[in-house]
Coordinates of C-alpha atoms in Angstrom, one line a residue:
Chain A
M1 CA 117.8 72.9 90.2
S2 CA 120.3 71.9 93.0
G3 CA 120.4 69.6 95.5
A4 CA 118.3 72.7 98.1
A5 CA 114.9 72.1 98.0
P6 CA 112.8 74.4 95.6
L7 CA 110.8 77.2 97.3
L8 CA 108.0 76.6 94.7
E9 CA 107.1 72.6 93.0
L10 CA 103.5 72.4 91.4
R11 CA 104.1 68.5 90.9
A12 CA 101.1 67.3 88.6
L13 CA 98.9 69.9 88.3
S14 CA 95.8 69.7 86.7
V15 CA 93.6 72.6 86.6
G16 CA 89.2 72.2 84.7
F17 CA 87.1 74.9 84.5
R18 CA 83.1 74.4 84.4
G19 CA 83.1 71.4 86.5
G20 CA 86.6 69.4 84.8
A21 CA 84.1 70.1 81.5
I22 CA 87.0 72.1 79.4
Q23 CA 91.1 70.6 80.8
A24 CA 93.0 73.6 81.1
V25 CA 95.8 72.9 82.8
D26 CA 97.0 68.2 82.3
G27 CA 99.5 67.5 84.1
V28 CA 102.1 70.1 84.8
D29 CA 105.3 69.6 87.3
L30 CA 107.4 73.1 86.9
A31 CA 109.7 74.0 90.0
I32 CA 111.1 77.8 91.1
A33 CA 113.8 77.9 93.6
S34 CA 114.9 81.2 95.1
G35 CA 115.9 83.9 93.2
E36 CA 115.6 82.7 90.2
T37 CA 113.9 82.8 86.9
L38 CA 111.1 80.8 85.5
A39 CA 109.7 81.7 82.2
V40 CA 106.4 79.5 81.5
V41 CA 106.2 80.2 77.9
G42 CA 102.6 79.6 75.9
E43 CA 100.5 81.2 73.4
S44 CA 96.9 82.6 74.6
G45 CA 94.9 79.2 75.7
S46 CA 97.8 76.7 76.8
G47 CA 97.0 77.2 80.1
K48 CA 100.2 78.8 81.5
S49 CA 97.8 82.0 83.1
V50 CA 95.6 79.5 84.5
T51 CA 99.2 77.9 85.9
A52 CA 99.9 81.6 87.6
L53 CA 96.6 81.6 88.8
A54 CA 96.3 78.2 90.3
I55 CA 99.1 78.4 92.6
L56 CA 96.9 81.1 94.7
R57 CA 93.6 80.0 93.8
L58 CA 92.3 83.0 92.7
F59 CA 89.7 81.5 90.7
G60 CA 86.3 83.0 90.7
R61 CA 83.4 80.0 92.2
E62 CA 81.2 80.5 89.2
D63 CA 83.7 78.6 87.3
G64 CA 83.6 75.4 88.7
V65 CA 87.3 75.4 88.6
V66 CA 88.8 71.9 89.9
A67 CA 92.5 71.6 90.9
R68 CA 93.8 68.7 91.7
G69 CA 97.9 68.1 92.1
Q70 CA 99.4 69.8 94.3
V71 CA 101.3 73.0 94.7
L72 CA 104.3 72.7 97.7
F73 CA 105.0 75.9 98.5
Q74 CA 108.0 76.1 101.4
G75 CA 107.4 72.3 101.3
E76 CA 103.5 73.3 102.4
D77 CA 100.7 72.3 99.7
L78 CA 98.2 75.2 98.9
L79 CA 96.1 73.5 97.4
A80 CA 95.3 72.1 100.2
L81 CA 95.0 74.9 102.4
P82 CA 92.0 77.1 104.2
E83 CA 90.8 80.0 102.4
A84 CA 91.8 82.1 105.5
A85 CA 95.3 80.9 105.5
L86 CA 96.1 80.6 101.1
R87 CA 95.0 85.2 101.5
Q88 CA 97.5 85.0 104.2
R89 CA 100.9 83.5 101.9
R90 CA 99.0 85.6 98.8
G91 CA 100.5 88.8 99.2
R92 CA 102.7 88.0 102.0
D93 CA 104.9 85.6 100.9
I94 CA 103.8 85.4 97.4
G95 CA 103.2 88.9 94.9
I96 CA 101.4 89.0 92.2
I97 CA 101.5 91.3 88.7
F98 CA 99.1 91.1 85.6
Q99 CA 99.6 92.7 82.3
D100 CA 97.2 95.4 82.3
P101 CA 98.1 97.6 85.6
G102 CA 95.4 100.1 84.4
A103 CA 92.5 97.3 85.2
S104 CA 94.4 96.2 89.0
L105 CA 94.5 99.6 90.6
N106 CA 91.2 101.2 92.2
P107 CA 90.2 104.6 89.8
V108 CA 88.3 106.1 93.4
F109 CA 91.8 106.1 95.6
T110 CA 95.0 107.9 95.2
V111 CA 98.4 105.6 94.5
G112 CA 99.8 106.4 97.5
E113 CA 96.0 105.3 99.5
Q114 CA 96.3 101.9 97.2
V115 CA 100.8 100.9 97.9
A116 CA 99.6 101.8 101.9
E117 CA 96.8 99.3 102.3
A118 CA 99.2 97.1 101.4
V119 CA 101.7 98.2 103.9
R120 CA 98.9 98.6 105.6
R121 CA 97.7 95.2 105.8
H122 CA 101.0 93.2 105.7
Q123 CA 103.1 94.3 107.9
G124 CA 100.8 95.8 110.2
L125 CA 101.5 99.5 110.0
A126 CA 100.2 102.6 110.8
T127 CA 99.0 105.0 108.8
K128 CA 101.7 107.3 108.9
P129 CA 104.1 105.2 108.3
A130 CA 103.0 102.5 105.9
L131 CA 102.2 107.0 103.3
A132 CA 106.4 106.6 104.5
R133 CA 106.6 103.6 103.3
A134 CA 104.8 103.8 100.4
L135 CA 107.1 105.7 99.4
E136 CA 109.8 104.1 100.0
L137 CA 108.4 101.7 97.6
L138 CA 107.9 104.0 94.8
R139 CA 110.9 105.4 95.1
E140 CA 112.7 101.5 94.3
V141 CA 110.5 100.7 92.0
G142 CA 112.5 103.9 90.1
L143 CA 108.8 106.1 89.8
S144 CA 109.3 109.1 88.9
D145 CA 108.8 112.0 91.7
P146 CA 107.4 109.8 93.8
E147 CA 105.9 112.6 96.6
A148 CA 103.6 114.0 93.9
R149 CA 102.7 110.3 92.1
L150 CA 101.8 110.0 96.0
R151 CA 98.6 112.2 95.2
S152 CA 97.9 110.6 91.6
Y153 CA 95.0 108.3 90.7
P154 CA 95.6 105.8 88.6
H155 CA 94.1 107.5 85.6
Q156 CA 96.8 110.2 86.2
L157 CA 99.7 108.0 84.9
S158 CA 100.8 106.0 82.3
G159 CA 100.7 102.8 82.1
G160 CA 104.7 102.4 82.7
M161 CA 104.1 104.3 85.7
R162 CA 101.2 102.6 86.6
Q163 CA 102.5 99.0 86.3
R164 CA 106.0 100.5 88.3
V165 CA 102.6 101.0 90.8
M166 CA 102.1 97.7 91.0
I167 CA 105.4 96.6 91.1
A168 CA 105.2 98.2 94.4
I169 CA 101.4 97.2 95.6
A170 CA 103.6 93.5 95.3
L171 CA 106.9 94.4 96.6
A172 CA 104.9 96.4 100.2
C173 CA 105.3 92.5 101.9
A174 CA 109.1 91.5 99.9
P175 CA 107.1 88.7 98.8
K176 CA 110.0 85.1 98.3
L177 CA 108.1 84.6 95.2
L178 CA 107.1 87.0 92.7
I179 CA 104.8 86.0 90.1
A180 CA 104.2 88.4 86.8
D181 CA 102.0 87.4 84.5
E182 CA 102.0 89.1 81.2
P183 CA 103.9 91.9 83.2
T184 CA 105.0 94.0 79.5
T185 CA 102.8 93.2 76.7
A186 CA 100.8 96.8 77.0
L187 CA 104.1 98.4 77.0
D188 CA 106.4 100.2 74.5
V189 CA 109.4 98.4 73.9
T190 CA 111.7 100.8 75.6
I191 CA 109.1 101.2 78.9
Q192 CA 109.4 97.0 78.5
A193 CA 112.7 96.8 78.6
Q194 CA 113.0 99.5 81.8
I195 CA 110.8 97.2 83.3
L196 CA 112.4 94.2 82.8
K197 CA 115.5 95.8 84.2
L198 CA 113.7 96.8 87.2
L199 CA 112.4 93.0 88.5
Q200 CA 116.1 92.0 87.3
A201 CA 117.7 94.9 89.7
L202 CA 115.1 93.9 92.5
Q203 CA 115.2 90.4 92.5
A204 CA 119.2 90.5 92.2
R205 CA 118.8 92.7 96.0
T206 CA 116.1 90.6 97.7
G207 CA 116.3 87.1 95.9
M208 CA 112.7 86.4 95.3
A209 CA 112.0 83.6 93.0
L210 CA 110.4 85.2 89.8
L211 CA 108.1 83.4 87.7
F212 CA 107.6 85.5 84.4
I213 CA 104.3 84.4 82.6
T214 CA 104.5 85.2 78.5
H215 CA 103.7 84.7 74.9
D216 CA 107.1 85.8 73.7
L217 CA 110.0 83.9 73.3
A218 CA 112.3 87.0 72.5
L219 CA 111.6 87.9 76.3
V220 CA 112.9 85.0 77.6
A221 CA 116.0 85.3 76.3
E222 CA 116.2 88.7 78.3
I223 CA 115.7 87.7 82.2
A224 CA 115.1 83.9 82.4
D225 CA 116.9 81.2 84.1
R226 CA 115.1 77.9 82.7
I227 CA 112.2 77.9 80.5
A228 CA 109.4 75.6 80.4
V229 CA 106.7 75.9 77.1
M230 CA 103.8 74.9 77.5
Y231 CA 101.1 73.8 74.6
A232 CA 97.6 73.3 75.1
G233 CA 97.7 71.8 79.4
Q234 CA 101.1 70.5 78.8
V235 CA 104.8 71.3 79.3
V236 CA 106.1 70.1 75.6
E237 CA 109.6 71.1 76.5
S238 CA 111.8 72.6 79.6
G239 CA 115.1 73.1 81.0
R240 CA 117.8 76.2 80.9
A241 CA 116.5 78.8 78.7
A242 CA 119.9 79.9 77.2
E243 CA 119.4 75.9 76.0
V244 CA 116.7 75.6 74.5
L245 CA 116.9 78.9 73.2
A246 CA 120.3 78.0 70.9
R247 CA 119.0 74.0 70.0
P248 CA 115.2 73.7 71.4
L249 CA 114.0 70.0 71.3
H250 CA 110.1 70.4 71.2
P251 CA 109.0 71.5 67.0
Y252 CA 107.0 73.5 67.9
T253 CA 109.2 75.4 70.7
R254 CA 111.4 75.3 67.1
A255 CA 108.2 76.8 65.3
L256 CA 107.0 79.7 67.7
L257 CA 111.0 80.4 67.2
A258 CA 110.7 80.9 63.6
C259 CA 107.6 82.9 63.7
R260 CA 109.3 86.3 65.5
P261 CA 110.3 87.4 62.4
H262 CA 114.5 87.4 62.4
R263 CA 117.0 88.0 60.1
G264 CA 117.6 84.2 58.5
P265 CA 121.1 82.3 57.3
S266 CA 120.5 84.8 53.9
G267 CA 120.5 88.5 55.7
R268 CA 117.0 88.5 54.5
V269 CA 114.2 89.0 57.0
E270 CA 112.1 85.9 57.8
F271 CA 109.2 84.2 60.0
A272 CA 107.6 81.2 59.1
P273 CA 103.1 81.5 60.3
I274 CA 102.4 78.0 62.5
P275 CA 100.0 76.0 59.7
G276 CA 96.3 75.3 61.6
A277 CA 95.5 76.3 65.2
P278 CA 95.9 74.5 69.0
P279 CA 93.3 71.9 69.8
R280 CA 90.4 73.7 72.0
G281 CA 88.3 72.2 74.8
R282 CA 89.4 68.6 73.8
F283 CA 92.5 67.2 72.5
P284 CA 93.7 64.1 70.9
E285 CA 95.4 61.2 72.6
G286 CA 97.8 61.5 72.0
C287 CA 100.6 64.3 70.9
R288 CA 98.5 67.3 70.8
F289 CA 100.8 69.2 68.2
A290 CA 100.8 66.4 65.4
A291 CA 98.6 68.4 63.4
R292 CA 100.8 70.6 63.3
C293 CA 104.0 69.6 63.6
A294 CA 106.5 68.9 59.7
L295 CA 107.9 65.8 62.2
A296 CA 104.1 64.0 62.4
A297 CA 105.2 60.9 62.2
E298 CA 103.1 57.3 63.6
G299 CA 104.1 56.7 67.0
C300 CA 102.8 60.8 67.6
A301 CA 99.5 58.6 67.5
A302 CA 100.3 57.8 70.8
P303 CA 100.4 59.2 74.2
Q304 CA 103.2 60.7 74.8
P305 CA 105.8 60.8 78.0
L306 CA 107.8 63.9 79.1
L307 CA 111.6 62.3 78.3
A308 CA 114.6 63.3 80.1
V309 CA 117.5 64.6 77.8
E310 CA 120.3 65.4 79.6
D311 CA 118.9 67.6 81.9
R312 CA 116.1 68.8 80.2
A313 CA 112.6 67.7 79.2
T314 CA 111.3 66.8 75.9
R315 CA 107.8 65.9 75.1
C316 CA 108.6 64.1 71.9
H317 CA 109.5 61.0 70.9
R318 CA 111.0 61.9 67.7
W319 CA 113.3 64.6 69.8
G320 CA 117.1 63.7 68.2
L321 CA 115.6 65.5 64.4
L322 CA 115.8 68.7 66.3
A323 CA 119.2 67.8 68.0
Chain B
M1 CA 108.2 108.7 40.7
S2 CA 104.3 109.7 41.2
A3 CA 103.5 109.2 45.0
L4 CA 100.7 108.4 45.0
L5 CA 100.0 109.2 48.6
E6 CA 101.6 112.5 49.1
L7 CA 102.0 113.9 52.5
D8 CA 103.8 117.6 52.4
G9 CA 105.0 119.7 56.0
V10 CA 101.1 118.2 57.6
S11 CA 100.3 118.9 60.7
R12 CA 97.7 118.0 63.0
H13 CA 97.2 120.1 66.2
F14 CA 94.0 119.0 68.9
P15 CA 93.2 122.4 70.7
Q16 CA 92.7 121.5 74.8
P17 CA 90.7 122.1 77.4
R18 CA 91.6 126.0 79.0
R19 CA 93.6 126.4 81.9
G20 CA 92.5 130.0 83.8
F21 CA 92.8 132.7 80.9
G22 CA 94.9 133.3 78.0
R23 CA 95.6 131.1 75.1
R24 CA 93.7 128.5 74.7
P25 CA 96.8 125.4 74.6
V26 CA 97.2 123.4 72.6
L27 CA 98.1 119.3 72.0
R28 CA 100.9 119.2 69.3
A29 CA 100.0 115.4 67.9
V30 CA 102.2 115.2 64.0
Q31 CA 104.0 118.5 63.2
D32 CA 105.6 119.0 59.9
V33 CA 106.2 115.8 58.4
S34 CA 106.6 115.0 55.0
L35 CA 106.3 111.6 52.5
Q36 CA 105.5 110.2 50.4
V37 CA 104.1 106.3 49.7
A38 CA 104.7 104.5 45.6
P39 CA 102.2 102.3 44.8
G40 CA 102.5 99.2 45.8
E41 CA 105.2 100.7 48.4
V42 CA 105.5 99.8 52.3
V43 CA 106.4 102.3 54.7
G44 CA 106.7 101.4 58.0
L45 CA 105.9 104.3 61.2
V46 CA 107.5 103.7 64.3
G47 CA 107.4 105.2 67.4
E48 CA 105.9 105.1 71.1
S49 CA 103.1 105.5 72.2
G50 CA 102.4 109.2 71.6
S51 CA 104.6 109.7 68.7
G52 CA 102.0 110.5 67.1
K53 CA 101.6 107.9 65.1
S54 CA 97.9 106.9 64.8
T55 CA 96.8 110.6 64.1
L56 CA 99.0 110.3 61.4
G57 CA 97.7 107.4 59.6
R58 CA 93.6 108.8 60.3
V59 CA 95.1 112.5 58.6
A60 CA 96.9 110.8 55.3
L61 CA 93.0 108.7 54.3
G62 CA 91.2 112.0 55.5
L63 CA 89.6 110.6 58.2
L64 CA 91.2 113.8 60.2
P65 CA 91.6 117.3 58.3
A66 CA 95.3 118.5 58.4
T67 CA 95.6 121.3 61.0
A68 CA 98.3 122.4 57.7
G69 CA 99.9 121.4 55.6
R70 CA 98.8 119.8 52.0
V71 CA 97.7 115.8 52.1
R72 CA 97.2 114.2 48.1
F73 CA 96.0 111.2 46.8
A74 CA 96.8 109.8 44.1
G75 CA 97.3 113.2 43.1
Q76 CA 94.7 114.9 44.7
D77 CA 93.9 117.6 47.6
L78 CA 92.2 115.8 50.3
A79 CA 91.0 119.0 51.2
A80 CA 90.0 120.4 48.6
L81 CA 87.0 117.8 48.0
R82 CA 83.5 117.7 48.5
P83 CA 82.6 114.8 51.7
R84 CA 80.4 113.1 48.0
E85 CA 84.3 113.1 46.2
L86 CA 85.5 111.5 49.5
R87 CA 83.5 109.5 49.8
A88 CA 84.3 107.3 46.8
L89 CA 88.7 108.0 46.7
R90 CA 87.9 106.2 50.9
R91 CA 87.0 103.1 48.6
Q92 CA 90.5 103.1 47.6
M93 CA 91.8 104.3 50.6
Q94 CA 91.4 101.6 54.1
M95 CA 92.4 101.3 57.5
V96 CA 92.9 97.7 59.4
F97 CA 92.8 98.1 64.2
Q98 CA 95.2 97.4 65.6
D99 CA 91.5 95.9 68.3
P100 CA 89.3 92.9 66.0
F101 CA 87.2 93.4 68.9
A102 CA 86.0 96.5 68.0
S103 CA 85.8 97.4 65.0
L104 CA 83.4 94.7 64.5
N105 CA 79.6 95.4 64.5
R106 CA 79.5 91.9 67.4
S107 CA 75.4 91.4 66.2
R108 CA 76.4 90.8 62.5
S109 CA 76.9 87.7 60.8
I110 CA 81.2 88.5 59.2
G111 CA 78.5 88.4 55.8
G112 CA 76.3 91.4 56.4
A113 CA 79.7 93.3 57.3
I114 CA 81.5 92.6 54.2
A115 CA 78.1 93.2 51.7
E116 CA 77.7 96.4 54.1
V117 CA 81.2 97.6 53.1
L118 CA 80.3 97.1 49.0
K119 CA 76.9 98.4 48.7
L120 CA 78.3 101.0 50.7
H121 CA 80.8 101.5 47.8
G122 CA 78.2 100.1 45.0
L123 CA 79.6 96.9 44.6
P124 CA 78.7 93.6 44.0
H125 CA 78.1 93.0 47.2
G126 CA 76.2 89.3 46.4
T127 CA 76.6 86.2 48.7
T128 CA 79.3 85.6 45.6
E129 CA 81.4 88.4 46.4
V130 CA 81.6 88.6 50.1
A131 CA 82.6 84.6 49.6
A132 CA 85.3 85.4 47.8
A133 CA 86.9 87.9 50.3
L134 CA 86.7 85.6 52.8
Q135 CA 88.6 83.1 51.1
R136 CA 91.2 85.6 49.6
V137 CA 92.0 85.9 53.6
G138 CA 92.5 81.6 54.3
L139 CA 88.1 81.9 55.9
E140 CA 85.6 79.7 54.0
A141 CA 82.5 81.5 53.1
S142 CA 80.5 79.2 55.1
D143 CA 81.8 81.8 58.4
A144 CA 79.7 84.0 56.9
T145 CA 76.7 83.1 58.1
R146 CA 78.5 83.7 61.8
R147 CA 79.1 86.4 63.9
P148 CA 82.4 87.9 65.9
R149 CA 82.2 86.0 69.0
Q150 CA 82.1 83.3 67.7
F151 CA 86.2 83.9 65.9
S152 CA 89.1 84.0 67.6
G153 CA 91.9 87.0 67.6
G154 CA 93.5 85.7 64.5
Q155 CA 89.9 85.4 63.1
R156 CA 88.6 88.6 63.5
Q157 CA 91.6 90.6 61.9
R158 CA 91.5 88.2 59.4
I159 CA 88.1 88.8 59.2
A160 CA 89.6 92.7 60.0
I161 CA 90.9 92.8 56.4
A162 CA 88.5 90.0 54.4
R163 CA 86.3 93.4 54.7
A164 CA 88.9 96.2 54.1
L165 CA 90.4 94.2 51.1
A166 CA 86.9 93.5 49.7
V167 CA 86.0 97.0 47.4
Q168 CA 90.1 95.7 46.1
P169 CA 92.1 99.0 48.2
R170 CA 95.3 100.6 46.1
F171 CA 95.6 101.8 49.6
L172 CA 95.7 100.6 53.3
V173 CA 96.8 101.8 56.1
A174 CA 97.7 98.9 59.5
D175 CA 97.7 100.4 62.9
E176 CA 99.4 98.0 64.2
P177 CA 98.0 94.9 63.0
V178 CA 99.3 92.1 65.5
S179 CA 99.8 93.9 68.0
A180 CA 97.1 92.3 70.3
L181 CA 98.1 89.3 69.5
D182 CA 100.0 85.9 70.3
V183 CA 103.3 85.3 68.1
S184 CA 102.5 82.9 67.0
V185 CA 99.0 83.9 65.3
Q186 CA 101.3 87.1 64.5
A187 CA 102.4 85.4 61.5
G188 CA 100.4 83.9 60.1
I189 CA 98.5 87.6 59.2
L190 CA 102.0 89.0 58.7
R191 CA 102.4 86.8 56.1
L192 CA 98.6 87.4 54.6
L193 CA 99.1 91.1 54.6
Q194 CA 102.2 90.2 52.9
E195 CA 100.5 88.2 49.8
Q196 CA 97.6 90.6 49.5
R197 CA 100.2 93.2 49.1
G198 CA 101.3 90.8 46.3
A199 CA 98.2 90.3 44.9
L200 CA 96.6 93.6 45.1
G201 CA 100.3 95.7 44.5
L202 CA 98.5 96.9 47.1
A203 CA 100.9 100.4 48.7
M204 CA 100.3 100.2 53.5
L205 CA 101.5 102.9 55.9
F206 CA 102.2 99.8 58.3
I207 CA 102.5 101.0 61.7
S208 CA 103.9 99.7 64.7
H209 CA 105.8 99.9 68.4
D210 CA 106.7 96.5 67.5
L211 CA 110.1 96.8 64.9
T212 CA 111.2 93.5 63.7
V213 CA 107.4 93.6 62.6
V214 CA 108.4 96.6 60.7
E215 CA 111.2 95.3 59.7
A216 CA 109.8 92.1 57.7
M217 CA 107.3 94.4 56.1
A218 CA 108.0 98.2 55.3
D219 CA 110.1 98.8 52.2
R220 CA 110.8 102.1 54.1
V221 CA 110.6 103.5 57.2
L222 CA 109.8 106.7 59.4
V223 CA 111.0 107.5 62.9
L224 CA 107.9 109.4 65.1
Y225 CA 108.9 111.0 67.9
L226 CA 106.2 113.1 70.4
G227 CA 104.7 113.7 66.2
R228 CA 108.1 114.9 64.9
V229 CA 110.3 112.9 62.3
M230 CA 113.5 111.6 64.0
E231 CA 115.0 109.0 61.4
A232 CA 113.8 108.5 57.1
G233 CA 115.0 106.7 55.2
P234 CA 115.3 102.8 53.6
A235 CA 114.4 100.3 55.9
A236 CA 117.5 98.1 55.3
A237 CA 119.9 101.0 55.8
I238 CA 117.7 102.2 59.6
F239 CA 117.8 98.7 60.6
A240 CA 121.6 97.8 60.3
A241 CA 123.0 101.0 60.6
P242 CA 121.2 103.2 62.7
R243 CA 121.5 106.9 62.0
H244 CA 119.4 108.8 65.0
P245 CA 120.1 108.4 68.8
Y246 CA 116.3 107.7 69.1
T247 CA 116.2 105.3 66.6
A248 CA 119.4 103.1 67.6
A249 CA 118.0 103.4 71.2
L250 CA 114.1 101.9 70.0
L251 CA 116.4 99.2 68.2
A252 CA 118.4 98.0 71.6
A253 CA 115.2 97.7 73.4
A254 CA 113.6 95.6 70.9
P255 CA 114.3 91.7 72.8
G256 CA 116.2 89.8 71.4
S257 CA 118.6 92.1 69.7
F258 CA 122.4 91.9 69.9
R259 CA 122.9 95.8 69.6
A260 CA 124.3 97.3 72.4
K261 CA 122.0 98.2 74.7
L262 CA 121.2 102.0 75.0
D263 CA 119.2 102.7 77.9
L264 CA 116.1 105.9 76.9
Q265 CA 115.8 107.8 80.3
G266 CA 111.9 108.2 81.4
E267 CA 109.2 107.9 79.4
I268 CA 107.6 109.7 76.0
P269 CA 106.6 114.1 77.4
S270 CA 103.4 115.5 76.9
P271 CA 102.6 115.9 73.1
A272 CA 100.6 119.0 75.1
A273 CA 104.3 120.6 76.8
P274 CA 106.8 119.5 74.2
P275 CA 110.5 120.5 75.2
S276 CA 112.1 123.6 73.6
G277 CA 115.1 122.7 70.3
C278 CA 114.8 118.9 69.9
V279 CA 112.2 117.1 71.6
F280 CA 113.6 114.2 72.2
R281 CA 116.5 115.6 74.5
T282 CA 114.8 115.4 77.2
R283 CA 115.9 112.2 76.9
C284 CA 119.1 111.5 74.4
P285 CA 122.5 110.6 76.1
F286 CA 123.7 112.4 74.0
A287 CA 122.1 115.9 74.4
V288 CA 124.3 119.0 74.4
A289 CA 123.7 122.5 75.2
E290 CA 122.4 123.3 71.5
C291 CA 120.2 121.0 71.1
T292 CA 118.0 123.2 73.8
R293 CA 117.8 125.6 71.8
V294 CA 117.6 124.7 68.0
V295 CA 114.4 122.8 66.4
P296 CA 117.1 120.3 64.3
V297 CA 115.9 119.9 60.4
L298 CA 115.7 117.0 59.2
R299 CA 118.8 116.6 56.2
N300 CA 119.7 113.8 54.6
V301 CA 122.8 112.4 55.4
E302 CA 122.4 109.8 52.0
Q303 CA 120.3 110.1 49.0
R304 CA 116.4 109.2 50.7
H305 CA 118.5 108.8 54.1
A306 CA 117.1 111.6 56.4
K307 CA 118.3 112.3 60.3
A308 CA 116.3 114.8 62.4
C309 CA 119.8 115.5 64.9
I310 CA 122.4 118.4 64.8
R311 CA 125.2 115.9 65.6
D312 CA 127.1 113.4 62.9
D313 CA 129.9 113.0 65.8
L314 CA 127.9 109.6 67.4
A315 CA 129.0 106.0 66.8
L316 CA 125.5 104.4 67.3

C-alpha cells in the first residue's frame, strides 16, 4: 500500500455464527486501493466468502451473526452504519457478483427489466432512459446481440452470458469496489478467460477496485496485484501476487500450489494432496495448519502472529525454511 | 491390442420438439465418434459444456443407446444384448458423477448404499465387504452407519468411488469427478483414482473440462467440440504440441498457462443448429472460406495422433 489511504480497509474483522459459537472469520486485516485487485484465496470453510459478505453485511437474520472489528470504506465504518444507509452503499458504491449467476437473477423478469431496475434504483432514471442505459451496459460487458438479449429471460442464456448480465447489473451504478466471489468457478475455461479479461478491461477503464475471491491459486496469477491466503478463518500469508506465487512464505500456500497438477522438474505432471482436512468449528490454540504441515515443530503449538517479512506477511515462524 | 471398450462411428441424436410443420429437428449430441480403450488405459475426454462429453460417456456404458454406430465392451455389442445380459456386463462398467451431493441417497447410510450395489450384482454384501470398500478409498469401517450429510464434498466423492469400485469393475467412466471440489480436495481424489487404477488394473474414460487435471490422469486424449472429435492422440503429444486450433485455444485458456493467448470469440453454438462444414469454424481464428463447405475428416498427423482440420500451415 503506497501512501494514499486505501479505499477499503478491514481491521481485525471477526465474524461468528450462532451468537459466536462458530468462528468463521478471526481477526482479518485487509486493504484495497482504487484500481487495485486483491485476491483472497482459500478452501471452502476458510472464511473467504464470509469476509466478502461481511463487507456488505449480507447475512440473514436467522444466522445469529456476530461481527466485530471495522470495515472502513472511504474511512467510514460500514459495520457501524444503520441498515438504511448501508443499503445506499450496496450497489451504489460497492457491487457484488457471485459464483452462480443463475441463482442471482430473477427467472420471471427479462434481462432488460433486471438491468434497467438496477439503473433506475441507483441513478433515479425513468423507465425509457433506464432501458437505454441497460442496453449500453449489456454492450459494455460484451453480451452478443444485446438488443435481443434485453427481451431474453435468464434461462435462455448460457452460464457465461448470465455472468455478463450480473456484471452489467453490478456496474449499473459505477461502483468504486467490485466484489467477485468465485465468479468463474461454474464456467468453462474458455468462458472463464473471457470473463477475467472483461473484468480487467472494465477495471482499467473505470478505476474500480476488485476484490476477487477464489479457491484456485492458478487463476490468481492471471488477475491479482496482491494475494491474501486464508486458512481456518485467518489470513496466513499476504503479499504481491507474483512474489507469493513464486516464493510462498507459508507452508499452506506452498501446499496449495503443489495440489494443482503442474509439470515438475522431471517434465512429468505432478500433484501432491494435502493430508488431512482443515479444522472445523473449534480451532487449536497454536498454528491452525500444524496438524497437516510437513514443517510442523514444537513452537507451532503457540499462537502464531502475522509476521512482517519485507513488504509481505506470513503466519509461520518457520518461514525461513521456505524462503 | 484387443480393446476393452470400442466405439465405432458412434452417434447419439436427441429428437427435439417440433416447431410448426416440417421435419422434426434433432440435436446431434455426438456425431461419428470412434474410440478404443485398452484394458488398464485411461482416456481423457475434454471439451466445453455442450461438446457431448457426458453423452458419449453414457453411450459408452450402454446407459443411452447409440443412434448410429456400434459400442462393444469386451467384444460384445451392447445393442445386441438382452437386458439381463447387459445387466451382467454392467458389473464390469461403473460410473462416478460430478456431484456427490446428488448421487447419494440422503436417507440411507453409506454402508447401506454400498451393500445395495453389491447385492444387485449378486455379490457378498455383509459388513466385511462394505468395510473393505470403504477402507479402499480411505474411509473407516465405522463410517458405514453414517448418512451422506455427515460428510464433506470430498468425502462424499470418495463414497461414490467406493460404491463404484465395490463390484470390482474393469472400466470406469468418471464424469467431471473433481469439478465440484476445492483444488486441495481435488488432488486427494485424483491420487485415489490413480492408486485404484494401479491396484485394479482399471480402464477409465476420464471426462473433464479442466485440461491440467486430464493431463495428470490420461494416457490418451480425445478433444470434442459440438459432438465431433477435433483431435485425438497421446496425452503427452497433445499437451506439448496440439495440432488443432481448438485444442490450442483450450490449452491457452487454462489458468496459469504459459501458452500464448489464443482467444476464442463467443460461445459454443447450439448442438441443435451446428455450423456447416467444420463445426468449430465460427470461433476459429484461422477459418478460411473452405471451412464452411467441407467437414474435415479426422486424419493422422503422426502415428495414433489425428486431427480434424484442413489447415496444415498453422504454428500453434
